[in-house]
């Protein structure tokens, strides 16, 4: 598969920088090629840059008479669907410890783990030509092209199963004004231990109407056949895409941080990175849970009730038995949390300030510290 | 058929004028009574029905059929200002997350809270119980650019060709 850089593509199309003022450079270049099918591959492994590029293509490229395939993979990240609740879907503590970012995509669907052993495929079309079955057929045919006896099948839910049992691909999609995109993952050699660790939610007692993931057992294609690495698979899918749709497109490399060819893309990436989008767009939910508080001499059960909207704590009631901790202290803590983000960093700051106000009493301080730590841990 | 429709429109307007006269909810400086006889449609398959200066917005039957079962309605906040054609939310179905585009320029006054627990209302009753938002009409002239029932039917038919 011939790889070209974006500048090669530019050089080919003479009107490269004579772009129309209303259009941006990449879409102008694409128009100039006159091609109805294009394959792009990202040089970036940053989830936010790549998601921004998807949005950019969707918003700026004329997809009425054209289709595109976008190939990308990311450094470790957890990606939730547009209307999901991250507290309900993943282990935020482990993610923070390991520096794994949370991203919220604009398409629907469930939560997935990305790393460099996972290939992402985005099929851009007009709304009229939106056809997830056909796209997944490209993928299964590509895989069968590499290993004819491999049992890979798309299901009604648009998952791809290996040997009828293990999920190797999940699908999500977005329908816009006139265009659509369907993207799917493909597990080649992902870190399955890490995948299981991060996709195990730890926050208990959540009541929410957010869309929920359907957990499935997964497998890597590399487990099935050690020669099936990401690059081989990407090449094969690109080739099959051309065959299926009658295109003859080489794979063109694209840099999603290139603001000159993709005006506005850096702002789009920043929007996707912002807390207001990743956490703040969580549908309204409540947490109602009981937890244990221990110290050297005793144990008690505390309850926490919170209502959260746009990621902000709207109401909070932490109840601790009065013989364990003075009611004023737990009430004070509850009150201070209201109006703040459901965020462990912010809550730690509030907790630290509160702890400073406690009169010199080591035992009380320790108990209060335990309570605060427990609440922070939930976030 | 046209006569009957015209008569219906006339009588609907007449009754609406009466109601509006008792309801001091529209701005005193609007030149005409802001009400529409029935639904008006956009080419994005959304409808708006105006009563007393407030527009109720939803998606058409064509749209809800194309979407499939709605599992989540992502709606804006009350007070959010919208420009015509601006994306204001999305409906998630098994098919995809489908963006919603504001039919008019105005401010969101109400969202349909029933949809939080019962998103399927959008499929079951897209013109009544499955309404999405209510909004003010900041630019009444925008209504002139929308399609009535008949024009919208023709528009849908043309999409198949």
Tab-separated table of C-alpha atoms in Angstrom, chain B residues 16-160:
chain	number	residue	atom	x	y	z
B	16	UNK	CA	-55.546	31.159	18.572
B	17	UNK	CA	-55.941	34.911	18.265
B	18	UNK	CA	-58.577	34.771	20.964
B	19	UNK	CA	-56.345	32.777	23.303
B	20	UNK	CA	-53.375	35.053	22.698
B	21	UNK	CA	-55.453	38.099	23.532
B	22	UNK	CA	-55.942	36.711	27.012
B	23	UNK	CA	-52.324	35.682	27.436
B	24	UNK	CA	-49.878	38.541	27.874
B	25	UNK	CA	-46.949	36.277	27.148
B	26	UNK	CA	-45.784	37.635	23.802
B	27	UNK	CA	-43.760	40.783	23.453
B	28	UNK	CA	-45.848	43.880	23.018
B	29	UNK	CA	-43.812	44.961	20.056
B	30	UNK	CA	-44.351	41.877	17.850
B	31	UNK	CA	-46.168	42.992	14.755
B	32	UNK	CA	-48.244	39.882	14.332
B	33	UNK	CA	-49.721	37.172	16.522
B	34	UNK	CA	-47.064	34.555	16.884
B	35	UNK	CA	-48.912	31.355	16.353
B	36	UNK	CA	-48.954	28.825	13.591
B	37	UNK	CA	-52.037	26.874	12.596
B	38	UNK	CA	-50.192	23.593	12.710
B	39	UNK	CA	-46.687	22.221	12.430
B	40	UNK	CA	-43.984	23.646	10.235
B	41	UNK	CA	-41.069	21.469	9.160
B	42	UNK	CA	-37.369	21.905	8.470
B	43	UNK	CA	-35.383	19.935	5.924
B	44	UNK	CA	-33.701	18.254	8.881
B	45	UNK	CA	-37.023	16.588	9.691
B	46	UNK	CA	-37.789	18.648	12.746
B	47	UNK	CA	-41.114	20.319	13.352
B	48	UNK	CA	-42.076	23.443	15.247
B	49	UNK	CA	-45.518	24.491	16.420
B	50	UNK	CA	-45.897	28.037	17.659
B	51	UNK	CA	-48.443	29.125	20.192
B	52	UNK	CA	-48.437	32.490	21.848
B	53	UNK	CA	-44.888	33.273	20.839
B	54	UNK	CA	-43.447	29.990	22.107
B	55	UNK	CA	-42.293	27.274	19.724
B	56	UNK	CA	-42.528	23.594	20.592
B	57	UNK	CA	-39.941	21.534	18.727
B	58	UNK	CA	-39.810	17.847	17.927
B	59	UNK	CA	-38.786	15.415	15.189
B	60	UNK	CA	-41.046	14.162	12.441
B	61	UNK	CA	-42.452	10.697	11.966
B	62	UNK	CA	-40.083	10.211	9.053
B	63	UNK	CA	-37.171	11.010	11.350
B	64	UNK	CA	-38.247	8.802	14.244
B	65	UNK	CA	-38.753	5.865	11.888
B	66	UNK	CA	-35.340	6.375	10.363
B	67	UNK	CA	-33.748	6.650	13.812
B	68	UNK	CA	-35.078	3.475	15.303
B	69	UNK	CA	-35.683	3.077	19.016
B	70	UNK	CA	-34.440	6.123	20.880
B	71	UNK	CA	-32.502	5.142	23.996
B	72	UNK	CA	-31.355	8.556	25.144
B	73	UNK	CA	-32.313	12.191	24.508
B	74	UNK	CA	-29.460	14.649	24.939
B	75	UNK	CA	-31.201	18.001	25.305
B	76	UNK	CA	-29.972	21.530	26.074
B	77	UNK	CA	-30.394	23.498	29.293
B	78	UNK	CA	-33.275	25.872	29.926
B	79	UNK	CA	-32.000	29.341	29.201
B	80	UNK	CA	-29.611	28.237	26.469
B	81	UNK	CA	-29.671	30.566	23.481
B	82	UNK	CA	-29.831	28.905	20.086
B	83	UNK	CA	-29.162	30.187	16.580
B	84	UNK	CA	-31.120	28.744	13.681
B	85	UNK	CA	-29.385	25.564	12.451
B	86	UNK	CA	-27.190	25.389	15.546
B	87	UNK	CA	-26.692	21.926	16.978
B	88	UNK	CA	-28.512	21.748	20.318
B	89	UNK	CA	-28.341	18.115	21.276
B	90	UNK	CA	-28.550	14.572	20.018
B	91	UNK	CA	-30.865	11.610	20.075
B	92	UNK	CA	-29.148	8.308	20.590
B	93	UNK	CA	-30.680	5.229	19.092
B	94	UNK	CA	-29.325	1.834	18.132
B	95	UNK	CA	-28.590	3.421	14.801
B	96	UNK	CA	-26.312	6.253	15.929
B	97	UNK	CA	-26.159	9.490	17.872
B	98	UNK	CA	-28.148	11.819	15.618
B	99	UNK	CA	-27.586	15.502	16.049
B	100	UNK	CA	-30.477	17.869	16.558
B	101	UNK	CA	-30.481	21.277	14.860
B	102	UNK	CA	-32.456	24.266	16.069
B	103	UNK	CA	-35.214	25.188	13.590
B	104	UNK	CA	-35.237	28.803	14.792
B	105	UNK	CA	-33.282	31.422	16.701
B	106	UNK	CA	-34.436	31.761	20.274
B	107	UNK	CA	-33.977	30.783	23.890
B	108	UNK	CA	-34.877	27.422	25.395
B	109	UNK	CA	-37.741	27.882	27.866
B	110	UNK	CA	-38.568	24.293	28.652
B	111	UNK	CA	-37.289	20.786	27.980
B	112	UNK	CA	-39.407	17.657	28.005
B	113	UNK	CA	-38.363	16.008	31.259
B	114	UNK	CA	-40.542	12.949	30.512
B	115	UNK	CA	-37.931	11.879	27.996
B	116	UNK	CA	-35.311	11.271	30.701
B	117	UNK	CA	-37.070	8.128	31.897
B	118	UNK	CA	-39.029	7.449	28.746
B	119	UNK	CA	-36.959	8.281	25.655
B	120	UNK	CA	-39.201	5.969	23.588
B	121	UNK	CA	-41.892	8.662	23.666
B	122	UNK	CA	-40.053	10.231	20.751
B	123	UNK	CA	-40.904	7.144	18.686
B	124	UNK	CA	-44.369	6.502	20.111
B	125	UNK	CA	-45.665	10.054	19.982
B	126	UNK	CA	-43.303	12.263	18.004
B	127	UNK	CA	-45.869	15.052	17.470
B	128	UNK	CA	-47.368	15.129	20.947
B	129	UNK	CA	-45.882	13.568	24.077
B	130	UNK	CA	-42.468	13.145	22.439
B	131	UNK	CA	-41.797	16.894	21.983
B	132	UNK	CA	-38.201	17.872	22.744
B	133	UNK	CA	-37.914	21.529	23.710
B	134	UNK	CA	-39.855	24.756	23.854
B	135	UNK	CA	-38.227	27.994	22.806
B	136	UNK	CA	-38.859	31.681	22.231
B	137	UNK	CA	-39.048	32.981	18.651
B	138	UNK	CA	-36.534	35.780	18.364
B	139	UNK	CA	-36.857	36.100	14.607
B	140	UNK	CA	-40.416	35.356	13.386
B	141	UNK	CA	-39.362	35.797	9.756
B	142	UNK	CA	-37.549	32.468	10.036
B	143	UNK	CA	-40.933	30.745	10.156
B	144	UNK	CA	-41.525	31.787	6.558
B	145	UNK	CA	-38.669	29.581	5.439
B	146	UNK	CA	-40.163	26.408	6.913
B	147	UNK	CA	-42.396	23.882	5.168
B	148	UNK	CA	-46.035	23.144	5.896
B	149	UNK	CA	-47.412	19.580	6.012
B	150	UNK	CA	-47.993	19.387	2.271
B	151	UNK	CA	-44.600	20.752	1.275
B	152	UNK	CA	-42.889	18.498	3.765
B	153	UNK	CA	-44.644	15.423	2.353
B	154	UNK	CA	-43.430	16.378	-1.104
B	155	UNK	CA	-39.944	16.919	0.270
B	156	UNK	CA	-39.843	13.437	1.800
B	157	UNK	CA	-40.978	11.879	-1.450
B	158	UNK	CA	-38.241	13.692	-3.326
B	159	UNK	CA	-35.616	12.161	-1.037
B	160	UNK	CA	-36.381	8.697	-2.328
